[in-house]
Coordinates of C-alpha atoms in Angstrom, one line a residue:
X166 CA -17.6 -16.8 -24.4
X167 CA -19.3 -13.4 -24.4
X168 CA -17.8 -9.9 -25.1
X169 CA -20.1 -7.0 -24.7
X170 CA -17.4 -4.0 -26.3
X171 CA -18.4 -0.5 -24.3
X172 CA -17.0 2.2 -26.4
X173 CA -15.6 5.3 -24.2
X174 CA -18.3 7.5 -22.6
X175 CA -20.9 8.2 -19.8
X176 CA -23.1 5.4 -18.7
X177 CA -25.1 7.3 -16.6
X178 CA -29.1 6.2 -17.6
X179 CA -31.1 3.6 -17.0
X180 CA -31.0 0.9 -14.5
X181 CA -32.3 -2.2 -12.8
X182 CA -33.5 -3.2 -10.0
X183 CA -32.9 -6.3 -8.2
X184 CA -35.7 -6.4 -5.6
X185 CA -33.2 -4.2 -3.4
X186 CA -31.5 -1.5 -5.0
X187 CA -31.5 -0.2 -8.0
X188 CA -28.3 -0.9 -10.3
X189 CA -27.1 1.2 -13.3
X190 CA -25.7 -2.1 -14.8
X191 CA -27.3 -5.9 -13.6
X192 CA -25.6 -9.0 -14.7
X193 CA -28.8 -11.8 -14.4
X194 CA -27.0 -14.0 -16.2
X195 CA -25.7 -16.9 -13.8
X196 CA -25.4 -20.9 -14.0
X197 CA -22.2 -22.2 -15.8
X198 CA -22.0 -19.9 -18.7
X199 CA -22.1 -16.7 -16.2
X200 CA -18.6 -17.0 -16.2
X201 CA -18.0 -16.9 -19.4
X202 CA -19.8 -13.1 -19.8
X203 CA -17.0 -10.1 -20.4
X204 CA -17.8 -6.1 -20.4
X205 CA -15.1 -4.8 -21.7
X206 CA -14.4 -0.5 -21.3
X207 CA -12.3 1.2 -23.0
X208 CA -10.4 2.1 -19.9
X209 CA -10.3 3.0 -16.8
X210 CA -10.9 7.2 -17.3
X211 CA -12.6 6.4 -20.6
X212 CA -15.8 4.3 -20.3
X213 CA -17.5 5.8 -16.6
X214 CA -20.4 3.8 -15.3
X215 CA -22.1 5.9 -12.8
X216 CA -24.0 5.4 -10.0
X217 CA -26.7 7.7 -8.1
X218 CA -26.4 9.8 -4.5
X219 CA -30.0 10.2 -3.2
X220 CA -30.2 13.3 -1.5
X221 CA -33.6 14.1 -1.6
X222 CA -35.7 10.8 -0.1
X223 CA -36.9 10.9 3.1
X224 CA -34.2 8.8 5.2
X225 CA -31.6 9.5 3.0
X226 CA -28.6 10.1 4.5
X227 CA -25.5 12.9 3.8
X228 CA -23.5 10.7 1.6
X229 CA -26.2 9.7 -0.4
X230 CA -27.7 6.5 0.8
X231 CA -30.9 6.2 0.5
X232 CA -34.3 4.7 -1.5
X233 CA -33.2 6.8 -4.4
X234 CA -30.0 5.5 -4.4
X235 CA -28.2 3.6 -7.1
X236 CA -25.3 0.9 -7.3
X237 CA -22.5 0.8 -10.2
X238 CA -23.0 -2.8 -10.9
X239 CA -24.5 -5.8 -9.7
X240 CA -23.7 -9.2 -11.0
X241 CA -22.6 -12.8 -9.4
X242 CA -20.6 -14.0 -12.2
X243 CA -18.6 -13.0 -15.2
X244 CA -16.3 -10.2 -15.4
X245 CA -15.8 -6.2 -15.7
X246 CA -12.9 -4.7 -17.2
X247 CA -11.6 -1.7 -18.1
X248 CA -14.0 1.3 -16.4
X249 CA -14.1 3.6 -13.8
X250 CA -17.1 3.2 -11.5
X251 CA -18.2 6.3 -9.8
X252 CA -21.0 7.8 -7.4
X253 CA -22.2 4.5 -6.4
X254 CA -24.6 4.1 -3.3
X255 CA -26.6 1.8 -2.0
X256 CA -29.9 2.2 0.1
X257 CA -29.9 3.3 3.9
X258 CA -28.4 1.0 7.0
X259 CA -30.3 -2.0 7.2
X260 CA -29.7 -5.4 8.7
X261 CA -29.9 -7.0 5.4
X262 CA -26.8 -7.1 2.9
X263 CA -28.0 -6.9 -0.2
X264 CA -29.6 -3.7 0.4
X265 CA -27.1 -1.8 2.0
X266 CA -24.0 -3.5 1.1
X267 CA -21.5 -2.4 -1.7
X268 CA -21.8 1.1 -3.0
X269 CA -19.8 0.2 -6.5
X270 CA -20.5 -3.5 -6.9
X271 CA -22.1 -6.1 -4.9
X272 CA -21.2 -9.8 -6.0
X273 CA -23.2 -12.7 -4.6
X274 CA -19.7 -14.8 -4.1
X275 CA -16.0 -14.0 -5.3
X276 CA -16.5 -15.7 -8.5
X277 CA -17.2 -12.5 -10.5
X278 CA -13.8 -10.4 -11.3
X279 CA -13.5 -6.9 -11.8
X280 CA -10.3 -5.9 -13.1
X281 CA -8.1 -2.7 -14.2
X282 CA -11.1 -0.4 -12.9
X283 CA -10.6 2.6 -10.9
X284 CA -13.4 2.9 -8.2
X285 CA -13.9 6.3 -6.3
X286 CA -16.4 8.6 -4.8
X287 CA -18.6 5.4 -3.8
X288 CA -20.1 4.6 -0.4
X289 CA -21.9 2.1 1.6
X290 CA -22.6 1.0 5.0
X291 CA -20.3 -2.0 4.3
X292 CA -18.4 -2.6 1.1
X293 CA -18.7 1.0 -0.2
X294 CA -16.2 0.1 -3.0
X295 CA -17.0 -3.6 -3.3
X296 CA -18.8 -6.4 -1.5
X297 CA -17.1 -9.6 -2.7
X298 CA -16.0 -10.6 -6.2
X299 CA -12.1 -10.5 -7.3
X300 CA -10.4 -7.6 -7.9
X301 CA -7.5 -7.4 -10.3
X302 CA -5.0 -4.3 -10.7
X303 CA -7.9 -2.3 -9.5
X304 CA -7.7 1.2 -7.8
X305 CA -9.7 2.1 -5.2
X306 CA -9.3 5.9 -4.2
X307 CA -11.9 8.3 -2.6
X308 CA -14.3 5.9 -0.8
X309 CA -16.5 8.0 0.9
X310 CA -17.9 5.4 3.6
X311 CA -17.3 1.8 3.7
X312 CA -14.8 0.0 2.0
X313 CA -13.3 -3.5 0.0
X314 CA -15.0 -6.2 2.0
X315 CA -14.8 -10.0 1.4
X316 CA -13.0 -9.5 -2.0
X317 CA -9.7 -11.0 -2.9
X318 CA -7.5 -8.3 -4.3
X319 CA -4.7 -9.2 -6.5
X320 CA -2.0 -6.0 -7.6
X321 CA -4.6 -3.1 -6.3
X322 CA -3.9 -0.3 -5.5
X323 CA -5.4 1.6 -2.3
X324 CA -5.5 5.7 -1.4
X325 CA -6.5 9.0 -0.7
X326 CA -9.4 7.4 1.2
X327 CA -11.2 9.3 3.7
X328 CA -11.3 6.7 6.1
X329 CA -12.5 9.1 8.8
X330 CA -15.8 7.9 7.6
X331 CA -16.0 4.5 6.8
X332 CA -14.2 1.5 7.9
X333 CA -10.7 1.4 9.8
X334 CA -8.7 0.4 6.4
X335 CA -9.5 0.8 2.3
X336 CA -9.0 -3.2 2.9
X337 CA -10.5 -4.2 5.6
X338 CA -13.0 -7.6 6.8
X339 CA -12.8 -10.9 4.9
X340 CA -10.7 -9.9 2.3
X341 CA -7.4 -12.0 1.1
X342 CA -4.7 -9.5 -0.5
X343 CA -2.1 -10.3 -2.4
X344 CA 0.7 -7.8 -4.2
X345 CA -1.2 -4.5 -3.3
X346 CA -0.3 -1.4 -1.6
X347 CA -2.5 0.1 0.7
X348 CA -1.8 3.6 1.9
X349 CA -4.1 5.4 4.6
X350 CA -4.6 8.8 4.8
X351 CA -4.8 9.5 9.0
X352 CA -2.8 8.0 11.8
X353 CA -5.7 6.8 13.4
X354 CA -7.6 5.0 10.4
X355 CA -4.8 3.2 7.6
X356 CA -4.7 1.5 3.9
X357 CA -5.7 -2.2 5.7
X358 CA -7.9 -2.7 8.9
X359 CA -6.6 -6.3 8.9
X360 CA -9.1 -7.7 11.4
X361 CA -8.5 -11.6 12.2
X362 CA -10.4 -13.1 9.2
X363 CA -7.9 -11.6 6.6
X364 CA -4.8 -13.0 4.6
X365 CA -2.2 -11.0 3.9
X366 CA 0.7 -11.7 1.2
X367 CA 3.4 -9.9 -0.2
X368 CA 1.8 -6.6 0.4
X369 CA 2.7 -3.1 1.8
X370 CA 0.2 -1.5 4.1
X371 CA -0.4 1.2 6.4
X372 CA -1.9 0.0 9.6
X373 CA -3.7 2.9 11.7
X374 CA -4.5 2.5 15.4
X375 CA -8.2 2.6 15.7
X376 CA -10.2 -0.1 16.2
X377 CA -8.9 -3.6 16.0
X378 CA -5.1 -4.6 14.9
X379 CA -2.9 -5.6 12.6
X380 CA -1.1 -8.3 13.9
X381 CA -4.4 -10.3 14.3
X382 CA -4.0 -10.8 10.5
X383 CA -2.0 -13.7 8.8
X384 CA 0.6 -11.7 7.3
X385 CA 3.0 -12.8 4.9
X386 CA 6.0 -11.7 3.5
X387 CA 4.7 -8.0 3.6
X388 CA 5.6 -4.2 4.6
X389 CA 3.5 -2.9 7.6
X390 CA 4.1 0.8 8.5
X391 CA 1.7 3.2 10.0
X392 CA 0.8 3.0 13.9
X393 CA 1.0 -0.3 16.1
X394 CA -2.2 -1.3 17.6
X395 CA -3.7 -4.1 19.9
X396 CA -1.8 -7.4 20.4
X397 CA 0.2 -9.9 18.4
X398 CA 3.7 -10.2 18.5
X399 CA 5.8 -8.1 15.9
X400 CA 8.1 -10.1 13.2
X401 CA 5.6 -12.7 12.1
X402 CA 5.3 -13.0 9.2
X403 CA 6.1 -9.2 8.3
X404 CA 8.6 -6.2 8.8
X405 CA 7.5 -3.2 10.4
X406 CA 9.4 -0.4 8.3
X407 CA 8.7 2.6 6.2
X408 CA 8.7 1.2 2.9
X409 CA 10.4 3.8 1.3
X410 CA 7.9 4.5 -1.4
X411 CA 9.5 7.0 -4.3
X412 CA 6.8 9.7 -4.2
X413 CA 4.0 8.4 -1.7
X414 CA 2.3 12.3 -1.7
X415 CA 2.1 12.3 -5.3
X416 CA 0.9 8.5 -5.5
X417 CA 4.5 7.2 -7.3
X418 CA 4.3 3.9 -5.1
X419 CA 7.9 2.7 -6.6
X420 CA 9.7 1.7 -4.0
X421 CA 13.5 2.5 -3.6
X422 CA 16.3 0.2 -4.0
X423 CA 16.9 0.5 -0.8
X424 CA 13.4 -0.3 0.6
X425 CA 12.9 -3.3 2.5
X426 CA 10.3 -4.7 0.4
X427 CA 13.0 -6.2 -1.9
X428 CA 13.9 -8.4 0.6
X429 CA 11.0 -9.6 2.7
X430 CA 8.7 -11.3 0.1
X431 CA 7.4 -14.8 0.9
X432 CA 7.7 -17.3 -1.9
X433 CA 4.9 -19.5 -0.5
X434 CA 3.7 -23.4 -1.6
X435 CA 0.6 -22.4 -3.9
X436 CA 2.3 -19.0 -5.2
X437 CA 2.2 -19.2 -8.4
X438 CA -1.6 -20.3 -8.7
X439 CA -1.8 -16.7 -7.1
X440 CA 0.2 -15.1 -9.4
X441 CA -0.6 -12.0 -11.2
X442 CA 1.4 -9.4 -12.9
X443 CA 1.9 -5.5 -10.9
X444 CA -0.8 -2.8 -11.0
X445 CA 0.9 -2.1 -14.4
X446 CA 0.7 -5.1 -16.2
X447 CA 5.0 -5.5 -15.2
X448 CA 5.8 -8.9 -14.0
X449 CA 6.5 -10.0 -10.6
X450 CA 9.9 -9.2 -9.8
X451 CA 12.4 -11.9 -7.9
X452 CA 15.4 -10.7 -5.5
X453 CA 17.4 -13.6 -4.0
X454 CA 14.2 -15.8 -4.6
X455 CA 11.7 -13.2 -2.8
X456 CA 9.0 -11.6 -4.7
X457 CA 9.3 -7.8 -4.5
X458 CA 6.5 -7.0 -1.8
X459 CA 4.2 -4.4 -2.9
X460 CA 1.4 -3.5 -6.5
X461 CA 4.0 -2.1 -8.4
X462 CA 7.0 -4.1 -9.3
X463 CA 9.0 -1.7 -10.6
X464 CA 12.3 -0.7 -8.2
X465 CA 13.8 3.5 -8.5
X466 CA 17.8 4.3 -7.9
X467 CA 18.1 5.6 -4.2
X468 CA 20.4 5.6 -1.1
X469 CA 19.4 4.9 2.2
X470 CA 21.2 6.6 5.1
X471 CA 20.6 5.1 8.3
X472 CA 19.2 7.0 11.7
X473 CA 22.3 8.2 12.6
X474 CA 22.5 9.1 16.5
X475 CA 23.5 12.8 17.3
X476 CA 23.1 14.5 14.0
X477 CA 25.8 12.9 12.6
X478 CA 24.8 13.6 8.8
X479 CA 23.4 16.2 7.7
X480 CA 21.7 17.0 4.0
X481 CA 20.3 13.3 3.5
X482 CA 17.7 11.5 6.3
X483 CA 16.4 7.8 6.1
X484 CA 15.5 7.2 2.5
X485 CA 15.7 9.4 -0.5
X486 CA 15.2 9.1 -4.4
X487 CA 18.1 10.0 -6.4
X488 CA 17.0 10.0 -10.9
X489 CA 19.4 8.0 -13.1
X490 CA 22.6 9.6 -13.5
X491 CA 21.4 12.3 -10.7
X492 CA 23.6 12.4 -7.6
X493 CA 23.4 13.2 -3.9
X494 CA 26.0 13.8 -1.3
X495 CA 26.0 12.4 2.1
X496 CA 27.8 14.7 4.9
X497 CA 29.8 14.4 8.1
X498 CA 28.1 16.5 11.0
X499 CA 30.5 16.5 14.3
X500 CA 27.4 17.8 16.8
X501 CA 27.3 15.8 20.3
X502 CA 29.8 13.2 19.0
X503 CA 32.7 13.4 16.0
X504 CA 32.0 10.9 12.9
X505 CA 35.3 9.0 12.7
X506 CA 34.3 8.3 9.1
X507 CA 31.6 7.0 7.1
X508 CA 30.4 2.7 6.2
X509 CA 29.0 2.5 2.5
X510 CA 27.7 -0.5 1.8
X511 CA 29.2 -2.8 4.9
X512 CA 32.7 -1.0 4.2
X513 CA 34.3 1.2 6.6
X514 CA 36.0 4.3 5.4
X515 CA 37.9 6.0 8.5
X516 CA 38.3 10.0 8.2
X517 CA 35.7 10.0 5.4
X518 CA 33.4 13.0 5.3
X519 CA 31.3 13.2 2.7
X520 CA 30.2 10.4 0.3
X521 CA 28.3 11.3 -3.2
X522 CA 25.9 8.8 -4.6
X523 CA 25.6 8.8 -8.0
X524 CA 22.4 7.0 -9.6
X525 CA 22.9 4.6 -12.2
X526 CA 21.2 3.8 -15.4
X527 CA 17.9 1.2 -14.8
X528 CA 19.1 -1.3 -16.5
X529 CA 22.1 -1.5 -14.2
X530 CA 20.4 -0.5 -10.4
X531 CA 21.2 -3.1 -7.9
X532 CA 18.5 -4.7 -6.2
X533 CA 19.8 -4.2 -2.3
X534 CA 20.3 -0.1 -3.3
X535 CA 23.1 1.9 -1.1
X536 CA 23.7 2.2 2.6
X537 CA 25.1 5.1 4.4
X538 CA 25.7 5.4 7.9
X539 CA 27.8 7.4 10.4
X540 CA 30.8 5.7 12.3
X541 CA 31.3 6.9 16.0
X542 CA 34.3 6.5 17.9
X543 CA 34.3 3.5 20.3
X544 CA 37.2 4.5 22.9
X545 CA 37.3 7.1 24.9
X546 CA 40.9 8.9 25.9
X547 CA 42.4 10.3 29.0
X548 CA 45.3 11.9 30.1
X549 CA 46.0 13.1 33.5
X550 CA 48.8 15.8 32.8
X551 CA 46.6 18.7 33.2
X552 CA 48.4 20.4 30.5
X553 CA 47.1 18.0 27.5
X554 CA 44.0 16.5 29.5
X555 CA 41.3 18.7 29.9
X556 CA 37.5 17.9 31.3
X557 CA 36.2 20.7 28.7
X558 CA 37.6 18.1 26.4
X559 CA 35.6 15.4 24.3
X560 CA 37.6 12.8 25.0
X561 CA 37.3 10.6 21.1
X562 CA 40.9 11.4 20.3
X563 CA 44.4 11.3 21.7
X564 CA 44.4 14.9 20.6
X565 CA 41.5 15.3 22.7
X566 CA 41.7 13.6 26.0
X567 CA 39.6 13.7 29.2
X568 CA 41.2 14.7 32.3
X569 CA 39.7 12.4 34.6
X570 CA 36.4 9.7 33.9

């Protein structure tokens, strides 16, 4: 076994070329002992291995493919830990893959790994963060064209990609996913493309409308939010819900313990020869049996209040993240209809008005969070003395009775 140590710093000169494209680093080694081969950064944000934009060759195009152009790594074997790969390209479009495929690293097969790398402000035609290999608590933000193609992704994280330009999802053909969170940036274009030849597991993703659809993929036990497209049936082998991330615009992808990620996890035959710890090194957390959906396995205090129908709460909508020993208070609204009280939790509290949630300490958050809804009255009253019934009347109370129907 074979540790190559990278101290923190710039790798940014020299390179090889592998009859296609030149590479700033180029893993020949392959037979059985490939596998054994470790680099080994100092850290994602620590140890950079860049790659080239060529924007001066003639054929180059605006994002930097082109002759000139230069790949983060290329390898078939072994592993990569511990980086961030940056400014990757490979050559112009061409019909053949290994010259225009995977703008950070192009792997021969999925046998090489890389793992707790962040990858951003790469591009290709295809694969502009990776073609192939297996990816392991990696982040992939700020793909400039292309995307993760034919990789299998364990606990990544995917955003802030400007899929405007490159593939219909950060995710997207051939790739199997498990425990990631994809999260697109448009409505159009999402986190996952999830075309037919992709698995699915465990996993929250936005799903944009362009270009094929979601529920072509084999989904399971996973969080799909975003924009319905072509096909499928809903329900199988997913829930279609916001996930009720904790602070998706300033990437805190904890999910509330209210979300419905704790509760839609597939505990399949061969999970554990999948399993993997969170984005964060955290273990995979269990509720009822189910593992949490989702790359980080790590639940915050909130309160869910449901869509209540005419305004009837005001101050708190859908989900919202409430710090330990923090509170938030749920109100009464009487706007089309009057509440007739508020259900916490299942429980029905008539008259109630106002309920105040009141975080608890980590250690003692419950998995299934805390439900608020508005009740509605279900009868409607009428009297026909004209002196107490009166049309102008709402008709929900005996003090309030209709006239006539």
């Amino acid at each position: 076994r074979t540790v190559a140590i990278c101290a923190a710093g710039d790798y940014a000169e020299g390179g090889a070329w592998d009859g296609s494209v030149s590479n700033r680093v180029y893993l020949t080694t392959s037979g059985k002992n490939a596998q054994y081969v470790r680099f080994k950064g100092a850290g994602a944000g620590l140890s950079t291995i860049h790659g080239q934009l060529d924007l001066t060759s003639e054929g180059h195009s605006e994002d930097g493919l082109g002759p000139a152009a230069m790949r983060c790594v290329r390898f078939d074997q072994g592993c990569f830990q511990g980086f961030t790969l940056t400014e990757g390209r490979s050559r112009e479009t061409n019909d053949n893959k290994e010259w225009d495929h995977g703008g950070a690293v192009f792997c021969g097969n999925t046998d090489g790994t890389v793992a707790d790398c962040v990858i951003t402000n790469c591009a290709a035609t295809r694969g502009g963060a990776t073609w192939n290999a297996r990816l392991y608590r990696c982040r992939i933000s700020g793909i400039i064209l292309g995307a993760v193609r034919y990789a299998k992704c364990f606990a990544c994280i995917a955003d802030h990609n400007p899929i405007n330009k490159a593939d219909t999802g950060a995710l997207t053909s051939g790739c199997d996913v498990w425990h990631c969170t994809a999260v697109g940036d448009s409505t159009d274009r999402g986190g996952i493309n999830a075309n037919s030849d992709m698995n699915v597991y465990n996993t929250i993703g936005y799903v944009g409308t362009a270009l094929g659809g979601y529920l072509s993929t084999l989904w399971h036990g996973s969080i799909v939010w975003g924009f319905k497209s072509y096909g499928g049936t809903d329900g199988v082998g997913h829930v279609r819900a916001d996930p009720l991330f904790r602070d998706v615009a300033n990437g805190d992808y904890r999910v509330l313990s209210c979300s419905p990620a704790l509760t839609c996890g597939e505990f399949y035959d061969t999970y554990w020869s999948d399993y993997t710890t969170d984005y964060y090194g955290n273990p995979i957390l269990f509720v009822d049996g189910k593992p949490l959906a989702g790359a980080v396995q790590t639940i915050a205090p909130g309160v869910f209040v449901s869509s209540a129908q005419n305004y009837g709460i005001t101050s708190v909508t859908n989900g919202v993240s409430v710090d330990p020993g923090e509170s938030v208070t749920i109100t009464a609204s009487d706007s089309l209809r009057p509440v007739a009280g508020l259900e916490v939790d299942g429980t029905y509290f008539p008259g109630l008005r106002s309920y105040t949630y009141t975080a608890p300490a980590l250690a003692d958050l419950k998995p299934c969070g805390t439900f608020v809804k508005a009740v509605y009255p279900t009868a409607l009253y009428v009297n026909p003395d004209p002196t107490v019934g009166s049309d102008d009347n709402d008709g929900f109370s005996p003090e309030s009775p209709l006239l006539t129907f």
